[in-house]
CSV table of C-alpha atoms in Angstrom, one decimal:
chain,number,residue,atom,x,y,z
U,1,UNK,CA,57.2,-3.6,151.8
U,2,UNK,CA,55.1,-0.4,151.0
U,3,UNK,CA,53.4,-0.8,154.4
U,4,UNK,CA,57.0,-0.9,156.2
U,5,UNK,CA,57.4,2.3,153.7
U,6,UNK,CA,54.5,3.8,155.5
U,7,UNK,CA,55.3,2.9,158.8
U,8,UNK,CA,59.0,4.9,158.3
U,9,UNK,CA,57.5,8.4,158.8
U,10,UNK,CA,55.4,7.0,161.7
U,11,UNK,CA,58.3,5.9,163.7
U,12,UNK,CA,60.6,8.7,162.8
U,13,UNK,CA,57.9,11.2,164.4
U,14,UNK,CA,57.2,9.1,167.5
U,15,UNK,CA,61.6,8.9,167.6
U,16,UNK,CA,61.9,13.2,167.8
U,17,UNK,CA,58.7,13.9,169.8
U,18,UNK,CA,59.6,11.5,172.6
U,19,UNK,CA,63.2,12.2,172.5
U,20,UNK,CA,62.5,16.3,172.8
U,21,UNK,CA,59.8,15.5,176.0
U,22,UNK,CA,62.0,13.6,177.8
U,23,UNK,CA,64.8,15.5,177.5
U,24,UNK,CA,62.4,18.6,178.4
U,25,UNK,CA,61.4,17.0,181.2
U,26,UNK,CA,64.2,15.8,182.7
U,27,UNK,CA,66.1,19.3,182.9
U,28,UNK,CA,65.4,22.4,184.4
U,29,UNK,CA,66.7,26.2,182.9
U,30,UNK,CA,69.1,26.4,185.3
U,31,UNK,CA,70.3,22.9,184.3
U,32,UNK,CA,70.8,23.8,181.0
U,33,UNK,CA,72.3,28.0,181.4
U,34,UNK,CA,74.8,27.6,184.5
U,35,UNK,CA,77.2,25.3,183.2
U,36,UNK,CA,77.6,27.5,179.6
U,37,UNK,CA,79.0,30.9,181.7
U,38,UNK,CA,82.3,29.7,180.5
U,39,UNK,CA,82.4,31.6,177.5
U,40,UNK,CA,85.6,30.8,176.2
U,41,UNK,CA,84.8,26.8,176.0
U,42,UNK,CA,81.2,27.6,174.6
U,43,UNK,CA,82.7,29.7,171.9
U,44,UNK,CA,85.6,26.8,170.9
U,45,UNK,CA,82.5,24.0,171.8
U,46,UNK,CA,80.7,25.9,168.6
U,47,UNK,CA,84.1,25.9,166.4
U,48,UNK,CA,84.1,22.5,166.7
U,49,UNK,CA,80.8,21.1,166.0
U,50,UNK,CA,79.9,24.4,163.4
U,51,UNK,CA,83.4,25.2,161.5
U,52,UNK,CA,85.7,22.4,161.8
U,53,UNK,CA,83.4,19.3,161.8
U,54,UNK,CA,81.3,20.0,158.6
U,55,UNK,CA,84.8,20.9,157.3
U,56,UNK,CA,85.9,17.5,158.4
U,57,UNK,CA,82.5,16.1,156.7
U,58,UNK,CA,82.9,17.3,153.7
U,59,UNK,CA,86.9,17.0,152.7
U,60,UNK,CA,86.2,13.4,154.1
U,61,UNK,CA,83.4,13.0,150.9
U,62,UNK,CA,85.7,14.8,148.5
U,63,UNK,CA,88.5,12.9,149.5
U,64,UNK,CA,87.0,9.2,149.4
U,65,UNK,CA,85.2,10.6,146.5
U,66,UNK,CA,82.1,9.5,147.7
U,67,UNK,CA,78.8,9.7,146.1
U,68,UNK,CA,76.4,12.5,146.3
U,69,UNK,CA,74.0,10.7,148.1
U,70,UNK,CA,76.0,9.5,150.6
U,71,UNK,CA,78.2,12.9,150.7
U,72,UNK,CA,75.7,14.5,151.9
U,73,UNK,CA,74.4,12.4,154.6
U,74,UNK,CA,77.9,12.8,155.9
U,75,UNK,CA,77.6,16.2,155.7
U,76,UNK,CA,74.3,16.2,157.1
U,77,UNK,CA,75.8,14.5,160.5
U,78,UNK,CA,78.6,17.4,159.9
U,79,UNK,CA,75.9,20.0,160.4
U,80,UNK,CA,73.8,18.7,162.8
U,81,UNK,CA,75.1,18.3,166.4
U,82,UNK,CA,73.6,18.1,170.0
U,83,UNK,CA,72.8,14.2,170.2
U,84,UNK,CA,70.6,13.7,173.1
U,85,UNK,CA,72.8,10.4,173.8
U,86,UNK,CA,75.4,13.0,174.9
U,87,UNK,CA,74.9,12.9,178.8
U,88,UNK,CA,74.9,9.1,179.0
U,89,UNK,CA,78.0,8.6,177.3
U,90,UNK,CA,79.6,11.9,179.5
U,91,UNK,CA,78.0,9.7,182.6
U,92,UNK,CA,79.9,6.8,181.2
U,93,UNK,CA,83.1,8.4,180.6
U,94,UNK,CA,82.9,10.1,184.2
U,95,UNK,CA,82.6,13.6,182.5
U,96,UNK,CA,81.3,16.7,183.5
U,97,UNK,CA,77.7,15.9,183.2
U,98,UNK,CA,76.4,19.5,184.0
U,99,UNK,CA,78.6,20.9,181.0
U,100,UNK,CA,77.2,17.9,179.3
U,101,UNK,CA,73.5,18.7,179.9
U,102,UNK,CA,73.8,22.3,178.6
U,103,UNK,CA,76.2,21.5,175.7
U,104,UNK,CA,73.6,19.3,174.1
U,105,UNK,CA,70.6,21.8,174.5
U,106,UNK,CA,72.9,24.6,173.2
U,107,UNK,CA,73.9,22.7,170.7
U,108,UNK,CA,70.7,21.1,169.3
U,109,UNK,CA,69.2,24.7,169.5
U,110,UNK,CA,71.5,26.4,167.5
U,111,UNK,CA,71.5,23.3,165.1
U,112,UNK,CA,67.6,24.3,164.0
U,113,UNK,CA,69.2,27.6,162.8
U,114,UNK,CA,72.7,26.6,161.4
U,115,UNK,CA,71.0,23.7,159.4
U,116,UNK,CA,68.8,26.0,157.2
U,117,UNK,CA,71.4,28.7,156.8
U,118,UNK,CA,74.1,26.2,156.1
U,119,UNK,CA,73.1,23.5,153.5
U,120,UNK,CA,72.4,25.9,150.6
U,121,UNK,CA,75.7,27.0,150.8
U,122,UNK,CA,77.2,23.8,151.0
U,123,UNK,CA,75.1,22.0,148.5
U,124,UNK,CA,75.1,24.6,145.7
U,125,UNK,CA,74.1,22.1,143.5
U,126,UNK,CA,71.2,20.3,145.6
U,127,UNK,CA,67.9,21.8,146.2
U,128,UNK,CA,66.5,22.3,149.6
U,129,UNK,CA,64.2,24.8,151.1
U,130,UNK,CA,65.6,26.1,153.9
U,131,UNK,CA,62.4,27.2,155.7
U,132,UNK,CA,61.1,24.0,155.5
U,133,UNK,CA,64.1,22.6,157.0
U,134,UNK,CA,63.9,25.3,159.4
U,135,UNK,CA,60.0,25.1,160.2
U,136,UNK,CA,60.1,21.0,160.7
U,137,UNK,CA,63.5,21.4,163.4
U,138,UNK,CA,61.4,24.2,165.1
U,139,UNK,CA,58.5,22.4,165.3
U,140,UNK,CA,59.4,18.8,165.8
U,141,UNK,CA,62.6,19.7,167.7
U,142,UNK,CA,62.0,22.9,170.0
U,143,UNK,CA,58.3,22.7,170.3
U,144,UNK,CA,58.7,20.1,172.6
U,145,UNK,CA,61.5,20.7,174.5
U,146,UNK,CA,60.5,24.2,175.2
U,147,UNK,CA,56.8,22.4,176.6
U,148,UNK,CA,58.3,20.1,178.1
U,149,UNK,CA,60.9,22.1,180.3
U,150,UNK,CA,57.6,24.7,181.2
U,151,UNK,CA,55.9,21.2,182.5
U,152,UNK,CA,58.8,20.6,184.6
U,153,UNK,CA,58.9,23.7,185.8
U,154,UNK,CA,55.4,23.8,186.4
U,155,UNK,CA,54.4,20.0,187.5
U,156,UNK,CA,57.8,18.2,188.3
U,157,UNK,CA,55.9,15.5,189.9
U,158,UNK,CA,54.0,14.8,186.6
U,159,UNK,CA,57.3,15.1,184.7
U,160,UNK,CA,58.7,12.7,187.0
U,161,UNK,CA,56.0,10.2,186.4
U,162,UNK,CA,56.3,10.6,182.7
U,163,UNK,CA,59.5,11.0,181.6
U,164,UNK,CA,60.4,6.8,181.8
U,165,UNK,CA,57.5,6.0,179.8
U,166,UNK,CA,58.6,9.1,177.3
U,167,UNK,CA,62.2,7.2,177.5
U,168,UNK,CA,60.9,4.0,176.7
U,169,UNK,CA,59.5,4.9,173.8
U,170,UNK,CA,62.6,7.0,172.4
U,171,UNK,CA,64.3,3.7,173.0
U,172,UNK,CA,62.4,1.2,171.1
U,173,UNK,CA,61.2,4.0,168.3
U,174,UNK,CA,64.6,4.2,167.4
U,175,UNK,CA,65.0,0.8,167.2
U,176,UNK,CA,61.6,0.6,165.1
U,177,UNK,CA,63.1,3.6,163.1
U,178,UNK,CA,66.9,1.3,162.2
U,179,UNK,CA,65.3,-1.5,161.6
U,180,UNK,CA,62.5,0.0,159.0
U,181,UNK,CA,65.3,1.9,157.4
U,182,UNK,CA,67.2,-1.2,157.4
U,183,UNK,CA,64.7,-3.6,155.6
U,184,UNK,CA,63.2,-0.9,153.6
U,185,UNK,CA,66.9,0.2,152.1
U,186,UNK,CA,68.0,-3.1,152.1
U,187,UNK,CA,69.7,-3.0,148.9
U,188,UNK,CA,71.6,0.8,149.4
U,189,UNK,CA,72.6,-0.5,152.8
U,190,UNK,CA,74.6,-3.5,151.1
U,191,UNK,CA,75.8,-0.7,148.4
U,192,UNK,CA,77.3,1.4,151.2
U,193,UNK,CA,80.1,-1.5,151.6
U,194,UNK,CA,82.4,-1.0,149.4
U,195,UNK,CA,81.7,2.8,148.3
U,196,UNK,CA,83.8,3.9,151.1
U,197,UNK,CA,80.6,4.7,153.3
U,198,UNK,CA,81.9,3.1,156.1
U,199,UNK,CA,85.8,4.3,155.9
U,200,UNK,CA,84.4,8.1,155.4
U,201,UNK,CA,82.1,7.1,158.4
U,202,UNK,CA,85.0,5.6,160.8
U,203,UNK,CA,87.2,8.9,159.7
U,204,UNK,CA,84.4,11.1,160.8
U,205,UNK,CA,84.0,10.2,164.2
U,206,UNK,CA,88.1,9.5,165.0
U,207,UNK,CA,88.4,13.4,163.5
U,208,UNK,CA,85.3,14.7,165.0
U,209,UNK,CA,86.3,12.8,168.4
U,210,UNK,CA,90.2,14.7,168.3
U,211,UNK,CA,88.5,17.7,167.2
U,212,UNK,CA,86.4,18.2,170.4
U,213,UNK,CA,89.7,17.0,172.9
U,214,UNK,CA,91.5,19.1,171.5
U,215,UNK,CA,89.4,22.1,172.3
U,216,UNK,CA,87.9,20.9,175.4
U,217,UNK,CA,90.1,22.9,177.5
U,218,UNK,CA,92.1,22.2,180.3
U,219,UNK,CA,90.6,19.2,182.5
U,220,UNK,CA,89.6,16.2,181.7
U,221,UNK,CA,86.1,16.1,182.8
U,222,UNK,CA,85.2,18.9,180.0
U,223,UNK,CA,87.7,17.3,177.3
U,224,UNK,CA,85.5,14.0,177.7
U,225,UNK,CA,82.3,16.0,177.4
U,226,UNK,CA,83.6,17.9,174.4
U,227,UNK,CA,85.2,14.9,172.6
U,228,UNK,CA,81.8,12.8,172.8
U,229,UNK,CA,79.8,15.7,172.0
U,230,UNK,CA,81.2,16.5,168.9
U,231,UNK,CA,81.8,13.0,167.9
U,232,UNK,CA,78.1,12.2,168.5
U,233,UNK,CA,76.0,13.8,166.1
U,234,UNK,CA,72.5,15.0,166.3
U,235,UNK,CA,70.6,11.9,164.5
U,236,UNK,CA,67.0,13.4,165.0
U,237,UNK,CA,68.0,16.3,163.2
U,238,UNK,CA,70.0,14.5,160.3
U,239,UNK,CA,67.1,11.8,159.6
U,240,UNK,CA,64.1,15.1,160.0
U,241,UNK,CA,66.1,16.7,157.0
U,242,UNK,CA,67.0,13.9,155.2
U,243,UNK,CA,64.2,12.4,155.1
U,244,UNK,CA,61.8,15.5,154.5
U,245,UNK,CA,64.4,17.6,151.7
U,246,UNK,CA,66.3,14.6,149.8
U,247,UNK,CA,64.6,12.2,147.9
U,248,UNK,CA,67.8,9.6,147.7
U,249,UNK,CA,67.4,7.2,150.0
U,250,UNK,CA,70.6,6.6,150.2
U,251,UNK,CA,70.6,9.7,152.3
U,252,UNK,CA,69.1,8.5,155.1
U,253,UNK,CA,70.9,5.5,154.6
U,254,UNK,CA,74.2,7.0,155.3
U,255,UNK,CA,73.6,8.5,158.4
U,256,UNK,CA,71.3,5.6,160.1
U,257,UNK,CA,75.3,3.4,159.1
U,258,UNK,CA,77.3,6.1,160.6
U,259,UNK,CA,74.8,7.0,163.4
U,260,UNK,CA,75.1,2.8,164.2
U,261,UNK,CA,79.1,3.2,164.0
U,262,UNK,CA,79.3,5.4,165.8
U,263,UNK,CA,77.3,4.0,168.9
U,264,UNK,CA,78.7,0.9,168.2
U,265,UNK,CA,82.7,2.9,168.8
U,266,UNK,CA,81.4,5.8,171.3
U,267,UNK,CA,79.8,3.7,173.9
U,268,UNK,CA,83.0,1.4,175.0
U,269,UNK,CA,84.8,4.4,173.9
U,270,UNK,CA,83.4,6.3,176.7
U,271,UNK,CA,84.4,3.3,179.5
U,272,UNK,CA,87.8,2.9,178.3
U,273,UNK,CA,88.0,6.9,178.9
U,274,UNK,CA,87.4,5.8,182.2
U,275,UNK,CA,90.0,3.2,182.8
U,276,UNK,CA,92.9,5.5,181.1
């Protein structure tokens, strides 16, 4: 057990640095800027995933009256938007994929400087350092992508060539990552059940999910986008910070359960969106 232990860390690096260079090298600047010149749907896209979903987040944990630990890995998927899933599920939701692309880098950027700023003030009574929270999302987070988009600028033949491999191995590290977080926390997953974990977790996404319709604006395409986007949270982000400034595991816990809810509702979510 204390190897699989060891091997947690391991696999949680591999997840965020592949995840960041594929995603780098997939877009280009003007993918990511020319899609966001609509201020007024930037500005209520930020509402949602900065005011009103960590609001959500955390009258959800008062309300169920959940523990600590696992009130704060809600909170922490409250916080910490811009999933890089977001463009697949807009492409399977037949959404605007170009608002899609640029939503998730805005979002994910601005979550490596709401995070730090934000948590104190929420968790009065928990201790975290927010420049090490801030350093490790810069770092492990923007590093990357900000290498990765200059390569694709630069080389977009090697980008080309290296971004399935880079996408392989975001794909099975996450599933390395569950499954070690899994076996390793066996016992706090089973104590989720019953807690009202997976209620506060099933709440979160329907509210996050009405939140971002709501304030998509006028067309469907962007209303999809928005919808999923804010439902979706930013798991790289949540598991860098829980992992790294809580020692509960049942941190971590929490948001690997709701992070596998909500795939497990946003992905035939996003086909029935289709068909209605």
């Amino acid at each position: 057990m204390q190897i699989l232990q060891k091997l947690v860390p391991i696999a949680l690096l591999t997840f965020v640095l592949s995840s960041m260079l594929a995603m780098g090298l997939s877009l280009t600047i003007g993918q990511i800027i020319t899609p966001l010149r609509n201020v007024r749907l930037v500005v209520l896209s930020m509402v949602a995933n900065f005011v009103l979903t960590p609001l959500a987040a955390i009258g959800l944990a008062a309300l169920l009256r959940l523990d600590q630990p696992f009130g704060v890995g809600l909170l922490l998927l409250g916080t910490a938007a811009g999933a890089p899933f977001l463009p697949k599920l807009a492409q399977l939701a037949k959404g605007n994929l170009a608002f899609a692309v640029g939503l998730m880098v805005l979002l994910m950027v601005i979550t490596v400087g709401y995070l730090p700023l934000v948590l104190p003030v929420f968790l009065p009574g928990v201790s975290v350092n927010p420049t090490k929270i801030a350093s490790s999302l810069f770092f492990l987070m923007l590093v990357p992508l900000a290498v990765a988009l200059a390569v694709n600028a630069r080389f977009p033949a090697v980008a080309a060539h290296t971004k399935p491999l880079l996408n392989r191995i975001s794909n099975l590290s996450l599933i390395a990552l569950v499954l070690l977080l899994v076996v390793t926390n066996i016992k706090n997953v089973l104590a989720v059940f019953g807690t009202g974990g997976i209620l506060a977790g099933l709440l979160f996404i329907a509210v996050a999910f009405a939140v971002g319709w709501w304030l998509g604006g006028p067309t469907t395409d962007t209303r999809r986008v928005l919808a999923l986007g804010t439902a979706q949270r930013n798991i790289a982000a949540s598991l860098v910070v829980g992992s790294q400034s809580f020692s509960d595991p049942k941190v971590v816990v929490m948001v690997v359960v709701v992070m596998i809810v909500g795939l497990l509702i946003l992905m035939p979510l996003s086909r029935m969106l289709v068909k209605g």
